[in-house]
Coordinates of C-alpha atoms and ligand atoms in Angstrom, one line a residue:
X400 CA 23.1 77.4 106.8
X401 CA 19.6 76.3 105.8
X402 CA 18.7 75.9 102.1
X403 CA 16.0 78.2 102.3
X404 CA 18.1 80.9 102.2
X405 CA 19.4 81.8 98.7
X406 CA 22.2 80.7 97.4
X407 CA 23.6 84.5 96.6
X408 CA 23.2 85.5 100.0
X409 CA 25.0 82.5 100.6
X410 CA 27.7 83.0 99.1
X411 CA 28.1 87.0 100.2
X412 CA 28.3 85.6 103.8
X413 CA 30.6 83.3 103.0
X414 CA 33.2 86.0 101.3
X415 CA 32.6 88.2 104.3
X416 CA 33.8 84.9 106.5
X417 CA 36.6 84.9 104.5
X418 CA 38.0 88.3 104.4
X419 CA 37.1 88.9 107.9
X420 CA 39.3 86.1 109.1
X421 CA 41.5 86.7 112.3
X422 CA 43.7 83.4 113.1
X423 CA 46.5 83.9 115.7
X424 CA 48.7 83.9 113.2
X425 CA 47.3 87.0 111.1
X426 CA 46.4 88.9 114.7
X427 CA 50.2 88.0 115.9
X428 CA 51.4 90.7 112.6
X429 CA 48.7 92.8 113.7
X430 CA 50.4 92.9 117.2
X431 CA 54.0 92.9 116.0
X432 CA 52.9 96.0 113.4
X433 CA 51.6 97.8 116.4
X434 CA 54.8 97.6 118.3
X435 CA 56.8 98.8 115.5
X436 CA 54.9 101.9 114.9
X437 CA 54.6 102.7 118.2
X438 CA 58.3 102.7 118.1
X439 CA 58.3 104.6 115.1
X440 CA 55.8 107.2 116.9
X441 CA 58.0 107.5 119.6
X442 CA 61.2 107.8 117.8
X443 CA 60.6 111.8 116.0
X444 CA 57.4 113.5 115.6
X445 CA 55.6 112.3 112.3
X446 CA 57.3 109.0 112.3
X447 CA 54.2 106.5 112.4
X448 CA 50.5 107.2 111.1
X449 CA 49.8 106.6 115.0
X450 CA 50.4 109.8 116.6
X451 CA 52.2 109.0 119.9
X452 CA 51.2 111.6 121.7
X453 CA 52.8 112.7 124.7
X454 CA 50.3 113.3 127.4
X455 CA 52.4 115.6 130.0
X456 CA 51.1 113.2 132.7
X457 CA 54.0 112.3 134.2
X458 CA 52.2 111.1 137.1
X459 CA 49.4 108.8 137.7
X460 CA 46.9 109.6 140.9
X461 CA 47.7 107.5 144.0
X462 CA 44.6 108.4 146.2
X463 CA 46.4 111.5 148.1
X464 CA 44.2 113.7 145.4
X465 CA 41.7 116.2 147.8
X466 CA 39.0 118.9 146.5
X467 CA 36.4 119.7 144.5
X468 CA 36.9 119.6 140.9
X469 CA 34.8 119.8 137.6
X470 CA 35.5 117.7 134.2
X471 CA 34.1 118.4 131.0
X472 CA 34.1 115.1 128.6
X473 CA 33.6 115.9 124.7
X474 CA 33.9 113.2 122.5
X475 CA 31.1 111.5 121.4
X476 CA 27.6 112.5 120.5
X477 CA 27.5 113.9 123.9
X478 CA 28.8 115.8 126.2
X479 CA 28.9 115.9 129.6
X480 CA 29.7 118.2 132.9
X481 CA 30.7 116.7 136.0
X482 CA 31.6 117.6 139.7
X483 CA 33.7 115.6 141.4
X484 CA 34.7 115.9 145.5
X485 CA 38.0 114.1 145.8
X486 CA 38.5 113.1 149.9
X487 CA 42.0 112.6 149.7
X488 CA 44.1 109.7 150.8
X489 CA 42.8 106.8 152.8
X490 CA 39.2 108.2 152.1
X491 CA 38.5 107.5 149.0
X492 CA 35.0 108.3 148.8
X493 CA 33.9 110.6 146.1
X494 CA 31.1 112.3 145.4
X495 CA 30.0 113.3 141.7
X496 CA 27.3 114.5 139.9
X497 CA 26.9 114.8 136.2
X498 CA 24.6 116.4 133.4
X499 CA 24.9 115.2 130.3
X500 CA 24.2 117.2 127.2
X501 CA 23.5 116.3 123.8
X502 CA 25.1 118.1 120.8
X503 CA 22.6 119.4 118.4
X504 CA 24.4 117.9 114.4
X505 CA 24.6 121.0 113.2
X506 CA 27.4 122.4 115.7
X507 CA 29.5 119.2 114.6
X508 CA 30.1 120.8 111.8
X509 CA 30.0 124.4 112.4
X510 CA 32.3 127.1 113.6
X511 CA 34.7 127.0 116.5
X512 CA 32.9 129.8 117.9
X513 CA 29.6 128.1 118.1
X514 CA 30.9 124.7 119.3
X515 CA 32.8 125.6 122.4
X516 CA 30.0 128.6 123.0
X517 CA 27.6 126.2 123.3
X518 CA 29.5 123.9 125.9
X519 CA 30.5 127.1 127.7
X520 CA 26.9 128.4 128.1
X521 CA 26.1 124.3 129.5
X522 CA 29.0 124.9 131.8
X523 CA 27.6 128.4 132.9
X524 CA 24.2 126.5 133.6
X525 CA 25.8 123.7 135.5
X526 CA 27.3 125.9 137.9
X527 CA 24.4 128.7 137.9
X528 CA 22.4 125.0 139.1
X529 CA 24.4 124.6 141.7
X530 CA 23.4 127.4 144.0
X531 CA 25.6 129.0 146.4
X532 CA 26.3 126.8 148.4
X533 CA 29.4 125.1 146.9
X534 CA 32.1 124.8 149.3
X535 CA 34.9 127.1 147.4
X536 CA 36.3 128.6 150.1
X537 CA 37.1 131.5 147.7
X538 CA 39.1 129.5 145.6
X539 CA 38.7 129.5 141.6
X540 CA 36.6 126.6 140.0
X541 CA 39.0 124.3 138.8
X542 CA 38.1 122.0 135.5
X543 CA 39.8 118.8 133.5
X544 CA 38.8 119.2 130.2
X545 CA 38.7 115.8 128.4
X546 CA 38.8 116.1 124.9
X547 CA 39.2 113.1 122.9
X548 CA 40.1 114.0 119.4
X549 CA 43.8 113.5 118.3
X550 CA 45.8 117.0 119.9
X551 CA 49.4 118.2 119.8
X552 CA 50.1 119.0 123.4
X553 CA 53.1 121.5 124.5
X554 CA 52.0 121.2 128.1
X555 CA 49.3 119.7 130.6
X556 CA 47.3 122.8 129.7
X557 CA 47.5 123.7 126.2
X558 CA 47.4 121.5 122.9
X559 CA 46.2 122.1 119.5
X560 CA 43.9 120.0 117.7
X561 CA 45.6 117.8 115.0
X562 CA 42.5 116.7 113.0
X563 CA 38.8 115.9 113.9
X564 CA 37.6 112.4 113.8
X565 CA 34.4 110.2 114.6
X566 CA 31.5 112.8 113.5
X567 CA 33.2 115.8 114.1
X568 CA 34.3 118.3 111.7
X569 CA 34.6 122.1 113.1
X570 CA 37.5 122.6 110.4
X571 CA 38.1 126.5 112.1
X572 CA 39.1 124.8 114.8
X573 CA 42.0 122.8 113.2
X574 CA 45.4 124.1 114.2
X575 CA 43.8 125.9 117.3
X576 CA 44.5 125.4 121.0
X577 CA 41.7 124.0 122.2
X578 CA 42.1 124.9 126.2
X579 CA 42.5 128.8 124.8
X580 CA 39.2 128.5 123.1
X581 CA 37.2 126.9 126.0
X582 CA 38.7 129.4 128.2
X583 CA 37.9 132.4 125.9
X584 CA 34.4 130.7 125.6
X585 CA 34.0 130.4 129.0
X586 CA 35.0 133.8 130.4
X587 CA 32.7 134.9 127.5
X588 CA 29.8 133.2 129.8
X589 CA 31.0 135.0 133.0
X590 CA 32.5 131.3 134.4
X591 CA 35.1 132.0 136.0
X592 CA 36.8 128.6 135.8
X593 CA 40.6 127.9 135.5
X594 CA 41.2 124.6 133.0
X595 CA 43.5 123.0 135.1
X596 CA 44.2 119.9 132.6
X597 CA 43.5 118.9 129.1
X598 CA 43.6 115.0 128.8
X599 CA 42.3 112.2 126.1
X600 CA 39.7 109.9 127.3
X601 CA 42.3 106.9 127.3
X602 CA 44.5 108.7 129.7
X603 CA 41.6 109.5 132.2
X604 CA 40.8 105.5 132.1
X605 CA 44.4 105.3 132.7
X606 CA 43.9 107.4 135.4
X607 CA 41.2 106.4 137.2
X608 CA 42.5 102.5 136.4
X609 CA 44.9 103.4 138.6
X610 CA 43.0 104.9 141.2
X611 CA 41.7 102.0 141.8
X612 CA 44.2 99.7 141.1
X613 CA 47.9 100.5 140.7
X614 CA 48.6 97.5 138.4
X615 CA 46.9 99.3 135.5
X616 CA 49.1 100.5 132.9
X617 CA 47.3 100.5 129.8
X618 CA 43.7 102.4 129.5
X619 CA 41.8 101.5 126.5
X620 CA 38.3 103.0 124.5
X621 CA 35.9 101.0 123.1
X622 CA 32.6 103.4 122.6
X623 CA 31.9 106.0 119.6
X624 CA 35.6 105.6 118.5
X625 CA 39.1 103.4 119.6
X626 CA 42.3 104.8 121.5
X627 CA 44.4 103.6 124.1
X628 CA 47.0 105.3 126.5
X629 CA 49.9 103.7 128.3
X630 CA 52.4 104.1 130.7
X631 CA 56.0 104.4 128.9
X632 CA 59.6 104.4 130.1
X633 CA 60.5 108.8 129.5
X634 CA 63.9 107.6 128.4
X635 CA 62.5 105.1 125.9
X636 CA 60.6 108.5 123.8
X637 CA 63.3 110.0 121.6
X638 CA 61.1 112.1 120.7
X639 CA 60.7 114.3 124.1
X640 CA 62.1 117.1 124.7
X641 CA 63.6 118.9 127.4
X642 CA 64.3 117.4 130.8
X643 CA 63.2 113.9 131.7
X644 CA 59.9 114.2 134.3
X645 CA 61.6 112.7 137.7
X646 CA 58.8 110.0 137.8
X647 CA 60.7 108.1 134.8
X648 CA 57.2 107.6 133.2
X649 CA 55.0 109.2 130.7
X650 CA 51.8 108.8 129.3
X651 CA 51.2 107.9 126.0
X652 CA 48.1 109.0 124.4
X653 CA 48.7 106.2 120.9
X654 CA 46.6 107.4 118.8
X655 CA 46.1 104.1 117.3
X656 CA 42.5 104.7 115.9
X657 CA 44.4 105.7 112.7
X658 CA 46.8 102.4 112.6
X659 CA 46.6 100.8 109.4
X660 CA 48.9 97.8 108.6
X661 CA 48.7 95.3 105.5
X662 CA 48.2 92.7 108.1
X663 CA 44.2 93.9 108.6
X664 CA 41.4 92.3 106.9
X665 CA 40.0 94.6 105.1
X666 CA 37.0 94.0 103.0
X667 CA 34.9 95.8 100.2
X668 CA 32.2 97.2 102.8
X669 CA 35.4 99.0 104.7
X670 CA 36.5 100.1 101.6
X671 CA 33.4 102.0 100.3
X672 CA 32.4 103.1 104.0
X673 CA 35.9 104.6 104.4
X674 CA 35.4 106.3 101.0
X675 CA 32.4 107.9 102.1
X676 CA 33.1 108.5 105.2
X677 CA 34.1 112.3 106.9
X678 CA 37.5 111.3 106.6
X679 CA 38.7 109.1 103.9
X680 CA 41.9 107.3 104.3
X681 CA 42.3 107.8 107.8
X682 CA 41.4 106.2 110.9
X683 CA 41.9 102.5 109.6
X684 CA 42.0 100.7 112.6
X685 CA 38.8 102.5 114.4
X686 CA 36.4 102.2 111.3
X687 CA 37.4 98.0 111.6
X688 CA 36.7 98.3 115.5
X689 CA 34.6 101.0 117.3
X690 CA 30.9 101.5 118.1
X691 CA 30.1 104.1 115.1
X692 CA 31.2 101.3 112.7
X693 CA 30.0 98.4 113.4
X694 CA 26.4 99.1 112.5
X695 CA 27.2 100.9 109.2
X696 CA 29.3 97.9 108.1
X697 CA 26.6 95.3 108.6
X698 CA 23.9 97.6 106.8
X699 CA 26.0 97.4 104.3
X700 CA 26.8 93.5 104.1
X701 CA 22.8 93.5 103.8
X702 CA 22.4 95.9 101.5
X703 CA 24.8 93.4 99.2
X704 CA 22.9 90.9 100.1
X705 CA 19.5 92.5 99.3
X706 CA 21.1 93.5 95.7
X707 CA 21.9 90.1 94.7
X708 CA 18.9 87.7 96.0
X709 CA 15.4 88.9 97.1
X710 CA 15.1 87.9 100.8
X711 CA 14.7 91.1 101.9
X712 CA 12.2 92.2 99.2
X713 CA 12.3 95.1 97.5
X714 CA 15.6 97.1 97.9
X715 CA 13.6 100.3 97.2
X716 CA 11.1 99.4 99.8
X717 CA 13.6 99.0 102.7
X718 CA 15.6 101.8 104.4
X719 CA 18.7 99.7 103.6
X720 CA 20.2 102.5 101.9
X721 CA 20.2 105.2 104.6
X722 CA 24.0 105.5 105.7
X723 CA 23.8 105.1 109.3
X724 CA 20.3 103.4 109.8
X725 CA 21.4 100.3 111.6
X726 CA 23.3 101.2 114.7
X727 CA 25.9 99.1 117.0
X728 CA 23.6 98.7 119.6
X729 CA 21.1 97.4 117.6
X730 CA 23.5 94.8 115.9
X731 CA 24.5 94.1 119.7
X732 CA 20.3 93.5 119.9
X733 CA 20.5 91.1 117.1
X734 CA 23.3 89.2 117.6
X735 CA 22.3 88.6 122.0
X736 CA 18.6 87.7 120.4
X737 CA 17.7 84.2 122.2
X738 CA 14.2 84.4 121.5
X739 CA 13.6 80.8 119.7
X740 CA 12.2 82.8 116.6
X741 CA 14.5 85.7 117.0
X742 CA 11.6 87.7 117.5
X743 CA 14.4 90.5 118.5
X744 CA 15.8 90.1 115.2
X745 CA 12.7 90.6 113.1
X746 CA 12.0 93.2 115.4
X747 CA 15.2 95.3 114.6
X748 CA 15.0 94.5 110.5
X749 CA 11.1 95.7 110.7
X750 CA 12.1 99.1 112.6
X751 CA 15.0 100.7 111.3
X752 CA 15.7 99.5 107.8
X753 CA 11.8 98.3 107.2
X754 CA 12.2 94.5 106.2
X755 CA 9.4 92.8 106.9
X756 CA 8.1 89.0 106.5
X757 CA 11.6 87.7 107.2
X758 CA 12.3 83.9 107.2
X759 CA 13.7 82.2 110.7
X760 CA 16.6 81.2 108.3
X761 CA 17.1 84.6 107.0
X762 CA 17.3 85.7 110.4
X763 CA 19.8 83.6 111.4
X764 CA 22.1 84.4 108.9
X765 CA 21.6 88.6 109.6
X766 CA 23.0 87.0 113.4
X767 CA 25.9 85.4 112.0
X768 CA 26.8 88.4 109.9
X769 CA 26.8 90.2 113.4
X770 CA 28.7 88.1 114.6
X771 CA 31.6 88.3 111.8
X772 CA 31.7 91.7 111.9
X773 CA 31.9 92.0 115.6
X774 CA 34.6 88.7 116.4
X775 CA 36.6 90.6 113.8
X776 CA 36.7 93.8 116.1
X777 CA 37.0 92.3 119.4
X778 CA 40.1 90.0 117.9
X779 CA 41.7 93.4 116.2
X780 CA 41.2 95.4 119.4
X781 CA 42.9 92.2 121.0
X782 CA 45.8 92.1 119.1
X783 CA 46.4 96.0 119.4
X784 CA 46.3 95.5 123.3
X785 CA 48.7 92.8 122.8
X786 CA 50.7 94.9 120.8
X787 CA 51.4 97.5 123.5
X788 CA 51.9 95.3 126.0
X789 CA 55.0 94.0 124.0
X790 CA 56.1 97.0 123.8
X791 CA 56.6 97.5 127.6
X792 CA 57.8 93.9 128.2
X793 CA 54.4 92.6 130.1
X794 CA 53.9 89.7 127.2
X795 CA 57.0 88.3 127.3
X796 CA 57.9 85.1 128.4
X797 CA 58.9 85.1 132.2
X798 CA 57.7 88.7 132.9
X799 CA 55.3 88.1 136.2
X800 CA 54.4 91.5 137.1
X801 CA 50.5 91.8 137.0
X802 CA 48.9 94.0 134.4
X803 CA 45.4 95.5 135.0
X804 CA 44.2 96.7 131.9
X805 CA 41.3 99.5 132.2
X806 CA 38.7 99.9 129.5
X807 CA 35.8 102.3 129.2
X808 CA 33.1 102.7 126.3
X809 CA 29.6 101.9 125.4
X810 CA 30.9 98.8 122.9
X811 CA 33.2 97.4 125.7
X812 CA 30.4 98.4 128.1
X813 CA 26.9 97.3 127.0
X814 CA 28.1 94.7 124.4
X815 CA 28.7 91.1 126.2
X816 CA 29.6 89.0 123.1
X817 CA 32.4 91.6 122.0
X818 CA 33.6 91.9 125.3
X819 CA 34.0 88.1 126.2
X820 CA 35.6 87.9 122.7
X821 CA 38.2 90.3 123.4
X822 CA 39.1 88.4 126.7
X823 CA 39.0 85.3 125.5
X824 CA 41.4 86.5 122.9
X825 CA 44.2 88.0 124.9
X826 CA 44.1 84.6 126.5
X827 CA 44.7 82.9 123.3
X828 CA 47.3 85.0 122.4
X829 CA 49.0 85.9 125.3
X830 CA 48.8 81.8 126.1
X831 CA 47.4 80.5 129.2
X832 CA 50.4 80.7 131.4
X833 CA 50.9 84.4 131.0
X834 CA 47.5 85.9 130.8
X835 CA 46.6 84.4 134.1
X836 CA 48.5 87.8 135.3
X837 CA 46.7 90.0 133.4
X838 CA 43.3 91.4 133.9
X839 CA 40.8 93.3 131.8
X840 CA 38.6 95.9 134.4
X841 CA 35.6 97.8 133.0
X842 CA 36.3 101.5 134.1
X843 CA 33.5 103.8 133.9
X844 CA 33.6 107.2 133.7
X845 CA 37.6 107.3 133.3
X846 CA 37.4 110.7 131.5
X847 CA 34.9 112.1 134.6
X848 CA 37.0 110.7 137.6
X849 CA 40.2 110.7 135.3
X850 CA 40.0 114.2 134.2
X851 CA 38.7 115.4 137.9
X852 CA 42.0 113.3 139.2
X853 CA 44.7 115.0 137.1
X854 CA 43.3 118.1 137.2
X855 CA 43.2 117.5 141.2
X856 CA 46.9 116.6 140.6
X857 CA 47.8 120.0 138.8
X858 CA 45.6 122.6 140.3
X859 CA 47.0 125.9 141.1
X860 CA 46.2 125.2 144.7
X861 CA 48.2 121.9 144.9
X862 CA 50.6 121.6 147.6
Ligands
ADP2354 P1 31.7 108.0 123.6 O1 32.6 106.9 123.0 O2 30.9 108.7 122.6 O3 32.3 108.8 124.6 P2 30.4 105.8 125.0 O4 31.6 105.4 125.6 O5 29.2 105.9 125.9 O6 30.5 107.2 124.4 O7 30.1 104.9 123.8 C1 29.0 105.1 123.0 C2 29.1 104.1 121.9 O8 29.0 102.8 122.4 C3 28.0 104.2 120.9 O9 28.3 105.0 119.9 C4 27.7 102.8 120.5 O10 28.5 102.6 119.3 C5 28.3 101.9 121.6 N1 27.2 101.4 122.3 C6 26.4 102.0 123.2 N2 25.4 101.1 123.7 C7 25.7 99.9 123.1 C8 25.1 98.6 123.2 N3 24.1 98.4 123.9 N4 25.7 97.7 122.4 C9 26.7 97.9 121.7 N5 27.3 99.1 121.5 C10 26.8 100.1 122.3
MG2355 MG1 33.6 108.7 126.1

């Protein structure tokens, strides 16, 4: 870096190099921890911090799926309502439509009541939108609810919500069954809607993955938060009960957001956001990888910086103390910047946190601490994708069978850097040989199509 940049700041980026380093050999634990508490997971109920969760998809869709069905995806910040018209096999066409809805902060944190009121009264506008003309045929409205928040499932349509997570914290609804709630909501709202399935996000990728492709076995989250779902051997869960599903398979909803391994390079600015965070302790993995982190953990890297040297001015003049204030997609902004002057740059530092009069060098160094922060989540997410795939035998020497991975989510989306950096490390750590049978497809709207699919799959009207 150029001299003109202090010396302090210096050195801050050069700890942050430090601690966020991810050679093979350190991602190659990360993997190998992954597989073992996946294991763990699998083996009784409680037995790994990653939950394991079985999905009660048995099944993954295989085009033959016909009707018209609705999903409801809550997860993020939004949420949204979709329609989807399935044409069933060998006509694959589908037809959707979608209304996304945003959810006001204050229900985040509210009652049960209000929450799933409010995205039963959006539902009950949806469908009062539609007119009359929706071909029915007298048949109940049929919905996949996709609701991506950790949730004990005793069947495809009932589960009760484990904990909250990302910026969620409706603590009545802890312990509750979430399909019974939406249900209640819903008939509250005169909608008379059956919810035909209850799904994660991951296992709707999954899902619509393999819709499109029947290679895909793994279906991964990069957006808000981090989660994957895979396909798993029924005999290889210990943990499930009852009879074995006839398909041999099951769908694993990981959980892995809250995987946490001594392996992980964790630094101070991890530290302190997890302490202040909604929910200290937990969630490891995701507040090192997903979209609602990234931000946060370079505002704070600055804010170090802007307490040690003066290159930012003024701490008190800046907004770098607002939690929140710098956001992954403007990080994503930053670091894409290829403006000669990183005009972008200045741009972003002048807008949210209110830097002004910043030095080309200064600049520079704000993109390489984008860049450490984000190489350090694409190589984790990496490593956890290895992870599972040892786990079902697709990374092991001689194994040829291709394996499609599907991932949906605004990071993985909209963010080119962190997505090339994620393939480029499988590659590396998979070697060159075997990763040539493995591909990585961007599937959009996995927990729309997904949701629509399995719900499709289990409606009452299913022959
Ligand atoms: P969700 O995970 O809430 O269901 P998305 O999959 O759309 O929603 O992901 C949204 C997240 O993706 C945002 O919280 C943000 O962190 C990230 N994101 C969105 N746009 C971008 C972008 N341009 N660059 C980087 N990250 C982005
Ligand atoms: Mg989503």
């Amino acid at each position: 870096m150029v001299a003109a940049v202090e010396a302090a700041a210096e050195q801050v980026v050069a700890q942050l190099r430090e601690d966020c380093a991810t050679p093979a050999a350190r991602l190659d634990g990360v993997a190998a921890a992954m597989e073992e508490e996946m294991r763990a997971g699998l083996r009784e109920e409680g037995g790994s911090k990653i939950k394991m969760i079985v999905s009660y998809v048995d099944n993954l869709p295989n085009g033959s799926e016909e009707g018209l069905f609705y999903a409801l995806d809550l997860g993020g910040t939004n949420f949204r309502v979709l329609r989807v018209q399935l044409a069933g096999k060998d006509k694959r066409v589908v037809k959707r439509d979608s209304r996304e809805v945003s959810i006001p902060p204050h229900l985040m944190s509210g009652s049960a009541a209000e929450l799933f009121g409010f995205i039963a009264s959006a539902v009950a506008k949806y469908v009062a939108d539609e007119g009359v003309n929706r071909a029915l045929n007298g048949k109940q409205r049929e919905l996949g609810f996709t609701f991506s928040f950790p949730v004990r499932q005793t069947s495809i349509t009932s589960g009760t919500l484990i904990k909250w997570t990302k910026a969620f914290a409706v603590d009545d609804a802890v312990g509750e069954d979430v399909v019974a709630e939406l249900q209640m909501a819903m008939e509250k709202e005169g909608v008379d809607m059956r919810v035909a399935a209850l799904i994660n996000d991951t296992v709707g990728t999954l899902a619509a993955g393999s819709y499109n492709d029947e290679d895909a076995v793994i279906g991964v989250i990069l957006g808000t938060g981090s989660n994957a779902a895979y396909v798993e051997k029924a005999s290889d869960i210990p943990k499930l009960e009852g009879e074995l599903p006839k398909s041999g398979k099951m769908v694993i909803n990981t959980e892995w957001g809250n995987f946490s391994s001594s392996c992980l390079p964790i630094t101070e600015y991890d530290q302190a956001l997890d302490e202040e965070s909604l929910n200290p302790g937990e969630q490891i993995f995701e507040k090192l990888i997903s979209g609602l982190y990234l931000g946060e953990i370079v505002r704070r890297v600055l804010l170090k910086i802007a307490t040690q040297c003066s290159i930012f001015g003024d701490v008190s003049r800046t907004k770098l103390t607002t939690h929140f204030n710098l956001r992954t997609p403007d990080i994503s902004a930053m670091h894409h910047d290829e403006t000669p002057d990183l005009r972008i740059v200045a741009e972003k530092l002048a807008g949210h946190l209110k830097i002004a009069n910043t030095t080309l060098e200064t600049r520079k160094m704000v993109v390489e601490i984008c860049d450490i922060v984000t190489r350090r989540s694409a190589r984790l997410a990496a490593a956890g994708i290895v992870g599972i795939m040892r786990k079902i035998g697709r990374a092991t020497p001689g194994n040829n069978s291709r394996t499609v991975i599907a991932i949906d989510g605004g990071l993985f989306e909209h963010y080119a850097k962190f997505r090339q950096c994620l393939e480029s490390t499988l590659a590396e750590l998979l070697g060159e040989e075997a990763s040539k049978s493995v591909s990585v497809k961007l599937t959009k709207d996995g927990s729309g199509l997904g949701a629509a699919l399995i719900a499709a799959a289990h409606s009452q009207y299913a022959k």
